[in-house]
Amino acid sequence: MTIKDLIGCLQAELLTGSADTQVCGCYAGDLLSDVLASAKPDVLWITIQVHRNVVSVASMKDISTVLITRGRKLDSQTIAEAEQSGVTVLSTPLSSYEAAGKLWETGLR
Amino acid sequence: MNNPTVKDKASNAADKRRVTLAQLLVYELRVRDAMHKDPVTAQPSDSLRAIQHLMKKHRISGVPITENGRLLGVISIEDIINALDKGYINDPCDKWMTRDPVTLRDHYTLVRAVAEFDRHGFGRFPVLDACEQLTGIITRGDISNALVHHLEARAEQAVAHEAVLVAERQADEKAHRVVLRTPIKSGDFESAGKVSQRMRETLRQRGIDPEARRRAAIVAYEAETNIIIHSIGGELRVVIEPERVVIDAMDQGPGIERLDLAMQEGWSTAGPLARQLGFGAGMGLPNMKKSADHFEVRTELGIGTHLHAEIVLKKAELNPGTTAS
């Protein structure tokens, strides 16, 4: 599935990266070590964390897309780092729970 | 290894690459990339005789008949022969042309065009654009020419690329052992991940398998953040060798009070700031142990902790045709 197909239902804003980014599956979590341990490559990662370590963890695990929830935004330096690492970042006003529900409904498993 | 074997392998590999590339190109290239643009056309009122002259002059075997750019029909050399034979060569062509001929669209892939040639057995197809206007004409020969032309360009690129690769590999062998040493400050969350990022970059350039790369990254990152979160400061040393990565994280204290508990998932002594930033899941040491092929922790209260991990590397599987001997 591409990000393009998900942006609408998440009311999301594309902070950096391409709407053509592919995601296969999803992982939700705010604990970085948990994501490092369990997330699969090329998933969409739902988190409320906006610290620059989010980008480090995402690129380390080859996570293609990060979805920041509750309308939080990354600072410009972190966005620049995400862009450099090829990580797509979205921001949604929804909570992590709501976002996960919407994504589940689209068939992203 | 003797030279002839190496040569045979290389040329076999090159053959394989050429076939794959041609197959790739017929999917990439479009009819508009291969067709003859601005084809010779005739009007419906033109005589078959005039078209015979057109064919002779341009050495072509088929002429599309158009009106204001719209395709009405086609006259082939066979139609001309019949007209000469049966004596109607001076008739206007619209009386004898093949109406509504099969056409191709300019955006079709060449693989689809080849399929149409096979299906209908025609020598040529008129090509229409999105506005139904005649924009070109395509023959099997045009397809072959386009493929040869593009293959040539790709082959030149490949030769240039190979030279770069050889130069890179030679530079690599000269410096096949890379040592990254970085002092790490307590509480410096902003810098977390820097060493592991440099390590990953080196591993990627060396073509290390992504799975091993990820495991090494996890160990380096957790080791780095451990020093930031828990220690009063220390050093991370990453040694990248061709076959393995050795990671040593040493700090000046305070040491881990209960190593048995620290090795359990979910147990953490991280402070509130670290937890707010998403650290302190209590998974650091277990994650490292799981990701490393060899893992050891030595710790002494008041002295410090030394963490030693090794990850065995293997090269990523290369595509056939790009393998060197």
Tab-separated table of C-alpha atoms in Angstrom:
chain	number	residue	atom	x	y	z
A	1	MET	CA	0.000	0.000	0.000
A	2	THR	CA	1.290	3.533	-0.658
A	3	ILE	CA	1.091	6.481	1.733
A	4	LYS	CA	-1.092	8.259	-0.821
A	5	ASP	CA	-3.905	5.813	-0.065
A	6	LEU	CA	-3.677	6.453	3.685
A	7	ILE	CA	-3.246	10.224	3.950
A	8	GLY	CA	-6.973	10.905	3.424
A	9	CYS	CA	-8.397	8.674	6.138
A	10	LEU	CA	-5.740	9.848	8.609
A	11	GLN	CA	-6.333	13.540	7.755
A	12	ALA	CA	-2.544	13.508	7.703
A	13	GLU	CA	-0.030	16.066	6.600
A	14	LEU	CA	3.092	14.920	4.771
A	15	LEU	CA	6.003	16.516	6.644
A	16	THR	CA	8.737	15.010	4.504
A	17	GLY	CA	9.204	12.203	2.001
A	18	SER	CA	7.086	10.938	-0.856
A	19	ALA	CA	3.404	10.075	-1.034
A	20	ASP	CA	4.495	7.110	-3.149
A	21	THR	CA	6.316	5.507	-0.204
A	22	GLN	CA	5.293	1.880	0.151
A	23	VAL	CA	4.287	0.451	3.497
A	24	CYS	CA	3.585	-3.175	4.261
A	25	GLY	CA	2.199	-3.431	7.727
A	26	CYS	CA	2.166	-1.231	10.746
A	27	TYR	CA	3.728	-0.956	14.199
A	28	ALA	CA	2.605	1.232	17.083
A	29	GLY	CA	4.818	2.122	20.020
A	30	ASP	CA	6.433	4.983	21.890
A	31	LEU	CA	9.270	3.059	23.478
A	32	LEU	CA	12.253	3.180	21.165
A	33	SER	CA	13.802	-0.071	22.358
A	34	ASP	CA	10.515	-1.861	21.850
A	35	VAL	CA	10.357	-0.605	18.262
A	36	LEU	CA	14.000	-1.566	17.735
A	37	ALA	CA	13.217	-5.040	18.975
A	38	SER	CA	9.925	-5.706	17.248
A	39	ALA	CA	9.178	-3.516	14.212
A	40	LYS	CA	9.580	-5.093	10.792
A	41	PRO	CA	11.258	-3.290	7.866
A	42	ASP	CA	9.039	-1.141	5.608
A	43	VAL	CA	6.231	-0.759	8.106
A	44	LEU	CA	4.422	2.434	9.049
A	45	TRP	CA	5.336	3.318	12.630
A	46	ILE	CA	2.715	5.100	14.749
A	47	THR	CA	4.169	7.126	17.604
A	48	ILE	CA	3.655	10.254	19.626
A	49	GLN	CA	7.409	10.750	20.045
A	50	VAL	CA	8.893	13.659	18.100
A	51	HIS	CA	12.454	13.464	19.349
A	52	ARG	CA	15.147	13.117	16.681
A	53	ASN	CA	15.852	9.593	17.929
A	54	VAL	CA	12.614	8.621	16.212
A	55	VAL	CA	14.400	9.193	12.906
A	56	SER	CA	17.477	7.253	14.066
A	57	VAL	CA	15.362	4.286	15.096
A	58	ALA	CA	13.288	4.398	11.911
A	59	SER	CA	16.288	4.476	9.609
A	60	MET	CA	18.040	1.821	11.674
A	61	LYS	CA	15.146	-0.590	11.272
A	62	ASP	CA	14.507	0.444	7.637
A	63	ILE	CA	11.072	1.658	8.659
A	64	SER	CA	9.759	3.513	5.622
A	65	THR	CA	7.247	5.844	7.248
A	66	VAL	CA	6.642	7.425	10.657
A	67	LEU	CA	3.171	8.644	11.594
A	68	ILE	CA	3.254	11.235	14.376
A	69	THR	CA	-0.085	11.410	16.211
A	70	ARG	CA	-2.064	14.062	18.128
A	71	GLY	CA	-0.948	16.741	15.694
A	72	ARG	CA	2.592	16.949	17.017
A	73	LYS	CA	5.251	18.223	14.607
A	74	LEU	CA	8.962	17.550	14.220
A	75	ASP	CA	11.349	20.471	14.414
A	76	SER	CA	12.979	21.501	11.153
A	77	GLN	CA	16.330	19.890	11.951
A	78	THR	CA	14.696	16.542	12.656
A	79	ILE	CA	12.703	16.843	9.439
A	80	ALA	CA	15.941	17.515	7.571
A	81	GLU	CA	17.463	14.395	9.127
A	82	ALA	CA	14.435	12.330	8.135
A	83	GLU	CA	14.695	13.628	4.604
A	84	GLN	CA	18.373	12.733	4.499
A	85	SER	CA	17.723	9.222	5.801
A	86	GLY	CA	14.877	8.696	3.338
A	87	VAL	CA	12.256	8.310	6.055
A	88	THR	CA	8.789	9.599	5.169
A	89	VAL	CA	7.075	11.438	8.031
A	90	LEU	CA	3.356	12.139	8.402
A	91	SER	CA	1.526	14.042	11.114
A	92	THR	CA	-2.117	13.372	12.018
A	93	PRO	CA	-4.460	15.150	14.455
A	94	LEU	CA	-5.827	11.718	15.469
A	95	SER	CA	-4.639	9.867	18.566
A	96	SER	CA	-2.484	6.761	18.151
A	97	TYR	CA	-5.492	4.576	18.964
A	98	GLU	CA	-7.749	6.286	16.411
A	99	ALA	CA	-5.033	6.268	13.758
A	100	ALA	CA	-4.391	2.565	14.292
A	101	GLY	CA	-8.137	1.902	13.973
A	102	LYS	CA	-8.359	3.813	10.697
A	103	LEU	CA	-5.340	2.023	9.290
A	104	TRP	CA	-6.745	-1.347	10.284
A	105	GLU	CA	-9.955	-0.487	8.409
A	106	THR	CA	-8.014	0.238	5.201
A	107	GLY	CA	-6.792	-3.346	5.300
A	108	LEU	CA	-3.209	-2.514	6.304
A	109	ARG	CA	-2.273	-5.429	8.540
B	1	MET	CA	42.208	-19.111	-9.927
B	2	ASN	CA	43.545	-18.972	-13.468
B	3	ASN	CA	42.793	-16.262	-15.934
B	4	PRO	CA	40.666	-18.046	-18.561
B	5	THR	CA	38.129	-19.136	-15.916
B	6	VAL	CA	37.766	-15.624	-14.647
B	7	LYS	CA	37.282	-14.346	-18.169
B	8	ASP	CA	34.643	-16.988	-19.024
B	9	LYS	CA	32.744	-16.198	-15.852
B	10	ALA	CA	32.837	-12.504	-16.617
B	11	SER	CA	31.605	-12.898	-20.176
B	12	ASN	CA	28.853	-15.295	-19.085
B	13	ALA	CA	27.780	-12.771	-16.525
B	14	ALA	CA	27.775	-10.055	-19.179
B	15	ASP	CA	25.581	-12.218	-21.454
B	16	LYS	CA	23.087	-12.743	-18.676
B	17	ARG	CA	22.987	-9.029	-17.974
B	18	ARG	CA	22.346	-8.190	-21.611
B	19	VAL	CA	19.337	-10.503	-21.855
B	20	THR	CA	17.813	-9.175	-18.662
B	21	LEU	CA	18.358	-5.607	-19.759
B	22	ALA	CA	16.666	-6.118	-23.120
B	23	GLN	CA	13.717	-7.715	-21.361
B	24	LEU	CA	13.603	-4.795	-18.988
B	25	LEU	CA	13.756	-2.261	-21.801
B	26	VAL	CA	10.724	-3.592	-23.664
B	27	TYR	CA	8.757	-2.870	-20.502
B	28	GLU	CA	10.324	0.535	-19.943
B	29	LEU	CA	10.240	1.917	-23.464
B	30	ARG	CA	7.037	3.169	-25.054
B	31	VAL	CA	5.832	3.035	-28.609
B	32	ARG	CA	6.504	6.782	-28.895
B	33	ASP	CA	10.188	6.140	-28.064
B	34	ALA	CA	10.590	3.764	-30.998
B	35	MET	CA	8.132	4.923	-33.684
B	36	HIS	CA	8.828	7.029	-36.751
B	37	LYS	CA	7.381	10.452	-36.082
B	38	ASP	CA	5.719	12.619	-38.777
B	39	PRO	CA	4.997	9.727	-41.127
B	40	VAL	CA	4.399	10.213	-44.863
B	41	THR	CA	0.613	10.407	-45.334
B	42	ALA	CA	-1.837	10.916	-48.180
B	43	GLN	CA	-5.305	12.499	-48.535
B	44	PRO	CA	-8.429	10.452	-49.284
B	45	SER	CA	-8.749	12.201	-52.660
B	46	ASP	CA	-5.195	11.291	-53.754
B	47	SER	CA	-4.997	8.672	-56.493
B	48	LEU	CA	-3.468	5.258	-55.951
B	49	ARG	CA	-0.933	6.252	-58.574
B	50	ALA	CA	0.174	9.238	-56.429
B	51	ILE	CA	0.565	6.896	-53.469
B	52	GLN	CA	2.607	4.463	-55.561
B	53	HIS	CA	4.998	7.366	-56.274
B	54	LEU	CA	5.115	8.292	-52.577
B	55	MET	CA	6.075	4.721	-51.691
B	56	LYS	CA	8.786	4.644	-54.306
B	57	LYS	CA	10.160	8.041	-53.307
B	58	HIS	CA	10.306	7.292	-49.562
B	59	ARG	CA	10.991	3.539	-49.900
B	60	ILE	CA	8.038	2.624	-47.712
B	61	SER	CA	5.499	-0.152	-48.024
B	62	GLY	CA	2.428	1.448	-46.440
B	63	VAL	CA	0.842	4.906	-46.348
B	64	PRO	CA	-1.750	6.089	-43.807
B	65	ILE	CA	-4.614	8.090	-45.297
B	66	THR	CA	-5.563	11.049	-43.106
B	67	GLU	CA	-7.858	14.033	-43.011
B	68	ASN	CA	-6.958	16.878	-40.605
B	69	GLY	CA	-4.646	14.545	-38.728
B	70	ARG	CA	-7.323	11.892	-38.216
B	71	LEU	CA	-6.535	8.426	-39.528
B	72	LEU	CA	-9.111	7.151	-42.056
B	73	GLY	CA	-7.361	4.117	-43.502
B	74	VAL	CA	-4.191	2.576	-44.836
B	75	ILE	CA	-2.939	1.743	-48.331
B	76	SER	CA	-0.355	-1.051	-48.422
B	77	ILE	CA	1.903	-2.076	-51.264
B	78	GLU	CA	-0.399	-5.040	-51.790
B	79	ASP	CA	-3.290	-2.662	-52.552
B	80	ILE	CA	-1.119	-0.954	-55.186
B	81	ILE	CA	-0.195	-4.267	-56.829
B	82	ASN	CA	-3.879	-5.240	-57.005
B	83	ALA	CA	-4.760	-1.839	-58.511
B	84	LEU	CA	-2.085	-2.183	-61.198
B	85	ASP	CA	-3.199	-5.729	-61.892
B	86	LYS	CA	-6.896	-4.901	-62.161
B	87	GLY	CA	-6.503	-1.476	-63.789
B	88	TYR	CA	-7.868	0.957	-61.211
B	89	ILE	CA	-4.565	2.625	-60.283
B	90	ASN	CA	-5.998	6.082	-61.085
B	91	ASP	CA	-8.942	5.756	-58.629
B	92	PRO	CA	-8.947	7.931	-55.521
B	93	CYS	CA	-7.434	5.934	-52.683
B	94	ASP	CA	-10.366	6.157	-50.273
B	95	LYS	CA	-12.267	3.773	-52.522
B	96	TRP	CA	-9.775	0.950	-51.931
B	97	MET	CA	-8.043	1.675	-48.655
B	98	THR	CA	-8.378	-0.548	-45.604
B	99	ARG	CA	-10.734	1.376	-43.327
B	100	ASP	CA	-10.392	1.489	-39.526
B	101	PRO	CA	-7.039	-0.235	-39.454
B	102	VAL	CA	-5.725	-1.695	-36.202
B	103	THR	CA	-3.685	1.001	-34.451
B	104	LEU	CA	-1.388	1.280	-31.463
B	105	ARG	CA	-1.374	4.077	-28.903
B	106	ASP	CA	1.826	6.048	-28.414
B	107	HIS	CA	1.874	5.251	-24.658
B	108	TYR	CA	1.810	1.450	-25.112
B	109	THR	CA	4.900	-0.366	-23.883
B	110	LEU	CA	7.061	-2.034	-26.514
B	111	VAL	CA	6.258	-5.427	-25.034
B	112	ARG	CA	2.596	-4.782	-25.832
B	113	ALA	CA	3.511	-3.566	-29.315
B	114	VAL	CA	5.471	-6.777	-29.972
B	115	ALA	CA	2.459	-8.791	-28.823
B	116	GLU	CA	0.244	-6.890	-31.295
B	117	PHE	CA	2.686	-7.578	-34.138
B	118	ASP	CA	2.587	-11.275	-33.242
B	119	ARG	CA	-1.196	-11.291	-32.960
B	120	HIS	CA	-2.048	-9.560	-36.252
B	121	GLY	CA	0.953	-10.397	-38.412
B	122	PHE	CA	1.001	-6.869	-39.899
B	123	GLY	CA	4.262	-5.249	-40.968
B	124	ARG	CA	3.429	-1.877	-39.451
B	125	PHE	CA	0.938	-0.090	-37.233
B	126	PRO	CA	-0.224	3.503	-37.381
B	127	VAL	CA	0.233	5.121	-33.943
B	128	LEU	CA	-2.361	7.443	-32.406
B	129	ASP	CA	-1.862	9.865	-29.538
B	130	ALA	CA	-4.297	10.578	-26.708
B	131	CYS	CA	-6.245	12.998	-28.964
B	132	GLU	CA	-6.831	10.323	-31.625
B	133	GLN	CA	-4.384	12.069	-33.967
B	134	LEU	CA	-1.983	10.104	-36.109
B	135	THR	CA	1.412	10.747	-34.548
B	136	GLY	CA	3.662	8.075	-36.028
B	137	ILE	CA	4.110	4.705	-37.600
B	138	ILE	CA	5.939	1.749	-36.154
B	139	THR	CA	7.495	-1.409	-37.637
B	140	ARG	CA	9.267	-4.347	-36.012
B	141	GLY	CA	12.488	-2.837	-37.334
B	142	ASP	CA	11.813	0.378	-35.406
B	143	ILE	CA	11.485	-1.659	-32.201
B	144	SER	CA	14.787	-3.465	-32.799
B	145	ASN	CA	16.508	-0.169	-33.581
B	146	ALA	CA	15.196	1.467	-30.431
B	147	LEU	CA	16.337	-1.482	-28.308
B	148	VAL	CA	19.820	-1.518	-29.833
B	149	HIS	CA	20.095	2.233	-29.368
B	150	HIS	CA	19.115	2.115	-25.691
B	151	LEU	CA	21.207	-0.987	-24.987
B	152	GLU	CA	24.244	0.823	-26.343
B	153	ALA	CA	23.643	3.753	-24.013
B	154	ARG	CA	23.152	1.437	-21.027
B	155	ALA	CA	26.232	-0.583	-21.893
B	156	GLU	CA	28.334	2.563	-21.904
B	157	GLN	CA	26.931	3.539	-18.508
B	158	ALA	CA	27.632	0.037	-17.180
B	159	VAL	CA	31.265	0.154	-18.282
B	160	ALA	CA	31.722	3.517	-16.561
B	161	HIS	CA	29.991	2.212	-13.424
B	162	GLU	CA	32.173	-0.869	-13.302
B	163	ALA	CA	35.319	1.262	-13.356
B	164	VAL	CA	34.009	3.180	-10.350
B	165	LEU	CA	33.232	-0.065	-8.513
B	166	VAL	CA	36.710	-1.448	-9.085
B	167	ALA	CA	38.256	1.767	-7.766
B	168	GLU	CA	35.983	1.625	-4.703
B	169	ARG	CA	36.834	-1.990	-4.003
B	170	GLN	CA	40.567	-1.267	-4.171
B	171	ALA	CA	40.172	1.623	-1.754
B	172	ASP	CA	38.109	-0.680	0.468
B	173	GLU	CA	40.729	-3.390	0.614
B	174	LYS	CA	43.363	-0.887	1.618
B	175	ALA	CA	41.260	0.164	4.589
B	176	HIS	CA	39.242	-2.966	5.311
B	177	ARG	CA	39.408	-2.397	9.061
B	178	VAL	CA	37.609	0.706	10.228
B	179	VAL	CA	37.732	1.830	13.838
B	180	LEU	CA	35.199	4.349	15.089
B	181	ARG	CA	35.877	5.701	18.584
B	182	THR	CA	33.578	8.254	20.111
B	183	PRO	CA	33.442	9.722	23.588
B	184	ILE	CA	29.871	9.817	24.863
B	185	LYS	CA	28.554	12.310	27.380
B	186	SER	CA	26.011	11.532	30.039
B	187	GLY	CA	22.562	12.934	29.237
B	188	ASP	CA	23.490	13.938	25.674
B	189	PHE	CA	20.279	12.636	24.085
B	190	GLU	CA	20.758	14.894	21.069
B	191	SER	CA	23.774	12.917	19.902
B	192	ALA	CA	22.259	9.456	20.369
B	193	GLY	CA	22.588	7.357	17.259
B	194	LYS	CA	25.495	9.219	15.659
B	195	VAL	CA	28.045	6.418	15.953
B	196	SER	CA	25.616	3.752	14.883
B	197	GLN	CA	24.682	5.856	11.887
B	198	ARG	CA	28.302	6.111	10.753
B	199	MET	CA	28.719	2.386	11.258
B	200	ARG	CA	25.620	1.626	9.228
B	201	GLU	CA	26.840	3.825	6.398
B	202	THR	CA	30.146	1.934	6.251
B	203	LEU	CA	28.381	-1.434	6.321
B	204	ARG	CA	26.028	-0.339	3.584
B	205	GLN	CA	28.910	0.771	1.361
B	206	ARG	CA	30.481	-2.638	1.873
B	207	GLY	CA	27.347	-4.359	0.658
B	208	ILE	CA	26.619	-6.087	3.953
B	209	ASP	CA	23.344	-7.963	4.194
B	210	PRO	CA	20.591	-5.643	5.573
B	211	GLU	CA	19.605	-8.067	8.325
B	212	ALA	CA	23.138	-8.180	9.796
B	213	ARG	CA	23.344	-4.422	9.322
B	214	ARG	CA	20.197	-3.902	11.355
B	215	ARG	CA	21.395	-6.177	14.151
B	216	ALA	CA	24.701	-4.331	14.371
B	217	ALA	CA	22.827	-1.009	14.380
B	218	ILE	CA	20.581	-2.101	17.243
B	219	VAL	CA	23.543	-3.165	19.382
B	220	ALA	CA	25.505	0.032	18.704
B	221	TYR	CA	22.471	2.253	19.282
B	222	GLU	CA	21.423	0.585	22.530
B	223	ALA	CA	25.014	0.648	23.792
B	224	GLU	CA	25.292	4.306	22.930
B	225	THR	CA	21.996	5.280	24.567
B	226	ASN	CA	22.836	3.165	27.643
B	227	ILE	CA	25.915	5.275	28.262
B	228	ILE	CA	23.897	8.469	27.722
B	229	ILE	CA	21.074	7.419	30.024
B	230	HIS	CA	22.756	5.477	32.794
B	231	SER	CA	26.418	6.358	33.079
B	232	ILE	CA	28.446	9.398	34.035
B	233	GLY	CA	30.102	9.213	30.595
B	234	GLY	CA	32.080	6.756	28.548
B	235	GLU	CA	33.262	5.701	25.143
B	236	LEU	CA	31.895	3.637	22.302
B	237	ARG	CA	34.319	1.800	20.066
B	238	VAL	CA	33.140	0.123	16.887
B	239	VAL	CA	35.593	-1.931	14.856
B	240	ILE	CA	34.349	-2.922	11.422
B	241	GLU	CA	36.181	-5.835	9.889
B	242	PRO	CA	35.287	-7.626	6.672
B	243	GLU	CA	33.708	-10.560	8.518
B	244	ARG	CA	32.418	-9.031	11.734
B	245	VAL	CA	31.648	-5.906	13.727
B	246	VAL	CA	33.045	-5.650	17.240
B	247	ILE	CA	31.343	-3.183	19.554
B	248	ASP	CA	32.789	-2.173	22.909
B	249	ALA	CA	30.994	0.255	25.174
B	250	MET	CA	32.904	1.337	28.247
B	251	ASP	CA	31.787	3.773	30.871
B	252	GLN	CA	33.279	5.242	34.025
B	253	GLY	CA	30.441	4.240	36.285
B	254	PRO	CA	28.396	3.906	38.302
B	255	GLY	CA	28.062	0.248	37.221
B	256	ILE	CA	24.962	-1.921	37.168
B	257	GLU	CA	23.733	-2.906	40.606
B	258	ARG	CA	21.664	-5.916	39.600
B	259	LEU	CA	22.869	-7.253	36.251
B	260	ASP	CA	20.484	-10.236	36.527
B	261	LEU	CA	17.521	-7.842	36.700
B	262	ALA	CA	18.918	-5.554	33.976
B	263	MET	CA	19.049	-8.505	31.610
B	264	GLN	CA	15.297	-9.024	32.083
B	265	GLU	CA	12.913	-7.333	29.672
B	266	GLY	CA	10.987	-4.428	31.164
B	267	TRP	CA	13.303	-3.684	34.082
B	268	SER	CA	14.739	-0.182	33.899
B	269	THR	CA	16.336	2.437	36.106
B	270	ALA	CA	16.015	5.217	33.510
B	271	GLY	CA	15.035	8.630	34.857
B	272	PRO	CA	11.906	10.624	33.951
B	273	LEU	CA	13.560	12.678	31.174
B	274	ALA	CA	14.831	9.557	29.420
B	275	ARG	CA	11.423	7.913	29.725
B	276	GLN	CA	9.706	10.982	28.315
B	277	LEU	CA	11.892	10.692	25.228
B	278	GLY	CA	10.921	7.079	24.702
B	279	PHE	CA	13.911	5.474	26.361
B	280	GLY	CA	13.853	3.317	29.440
B	281	ALA	CA	11.715	0.507	28.094
B	282	GLY	CA	13.940	-1.882	29.958
B	283	MET	CA	14.767	-3.653	26.726
B	284	GLY	CA	18.242	-2.325	25.990
B	285	LEU	CA	20.400	-5.149	27.279
B	286	PRO	CA	17.976	-7.930	26.227
B	287	ASN	CA	17.768	-6.358	22.739
B	288	MET	CA	21.546	-6.294	22.449
B	289	LYS	CA	21.904	-9.867	23.612
B	290	LYS	CA	19.300	-10.997	21.104
B	291	SER	CA	20.860	-9.069	18.209
B	292	ALA	CA	24.513	-9.947	18.811
B	293	ASP	CA	26.189	-13.218	17.928
B	294	HIS	CA	28.409	-12.857	20.955
B	295	PHE	CA	27.591	-10.689	23.960
B	296	GLU	CA	29.281	-10.064	27.311
B	297	VAL	CA	28.793	-7.548	30.111
B	298	ARG	CA	31.306	-6.923	32.868
B	299	THR	CA	30.239	-4.467	35.500
B	300	GLU	CA	31.539	-3.319	38.851
B	301	LEU	CA	29.798	-0.854	41.128
B	302	GLY	CA	31.722	2.381	41.412
B	303	ILE	CA	34.107	1.365	38.617
B	304	GLY	CA	31.971	1.097	35.501
B	305	THR	CA	30.584	-1.235	32.878
B	306	HIS	CA	32.230	-2.814	29.862
B	307	LEU	CA	29.942	-4.196	27.270
B	308	HIS	CA	31.364	-6.311	24.470
B	309	ALA	CA	29.393	-7.523	21.453
B	310	GLU	CA	30.232	-9.108	18.126
B	311	ILE	CA	28.094	-9.397	15.037
B	312	VAL	CA	29.073	-11.744	12.237
B	313	LEU	CA	28.687	-10.152	8.818
B	314	LYS	CA	27.792	-11.648	5.528
B	315	LYS	CA	27.599	-9.956	2.189
B	316	ALA	CA	24.199	-9.263	0.723
B	317	GLU	CA	23.201	-11.602	-2.104
B	318	LEU	CA	24.102	-9.915	-5.352
B	319	ASN	CA	21.922	-10.063	-8.429
B	320	PRO	CA	23.057	-12.532	-11.057
B	321	GLY	CA	25.198	-10.816	-13.617
B	322	THR	CA	26.757	-8.390	-11.189
B	323	THR	CA	28.849	-10.937	-9.301
B	324	ALA	CA	32.564	-10.570	-9.685
B	325	SER	CA	34.735	-13.682	-9.921
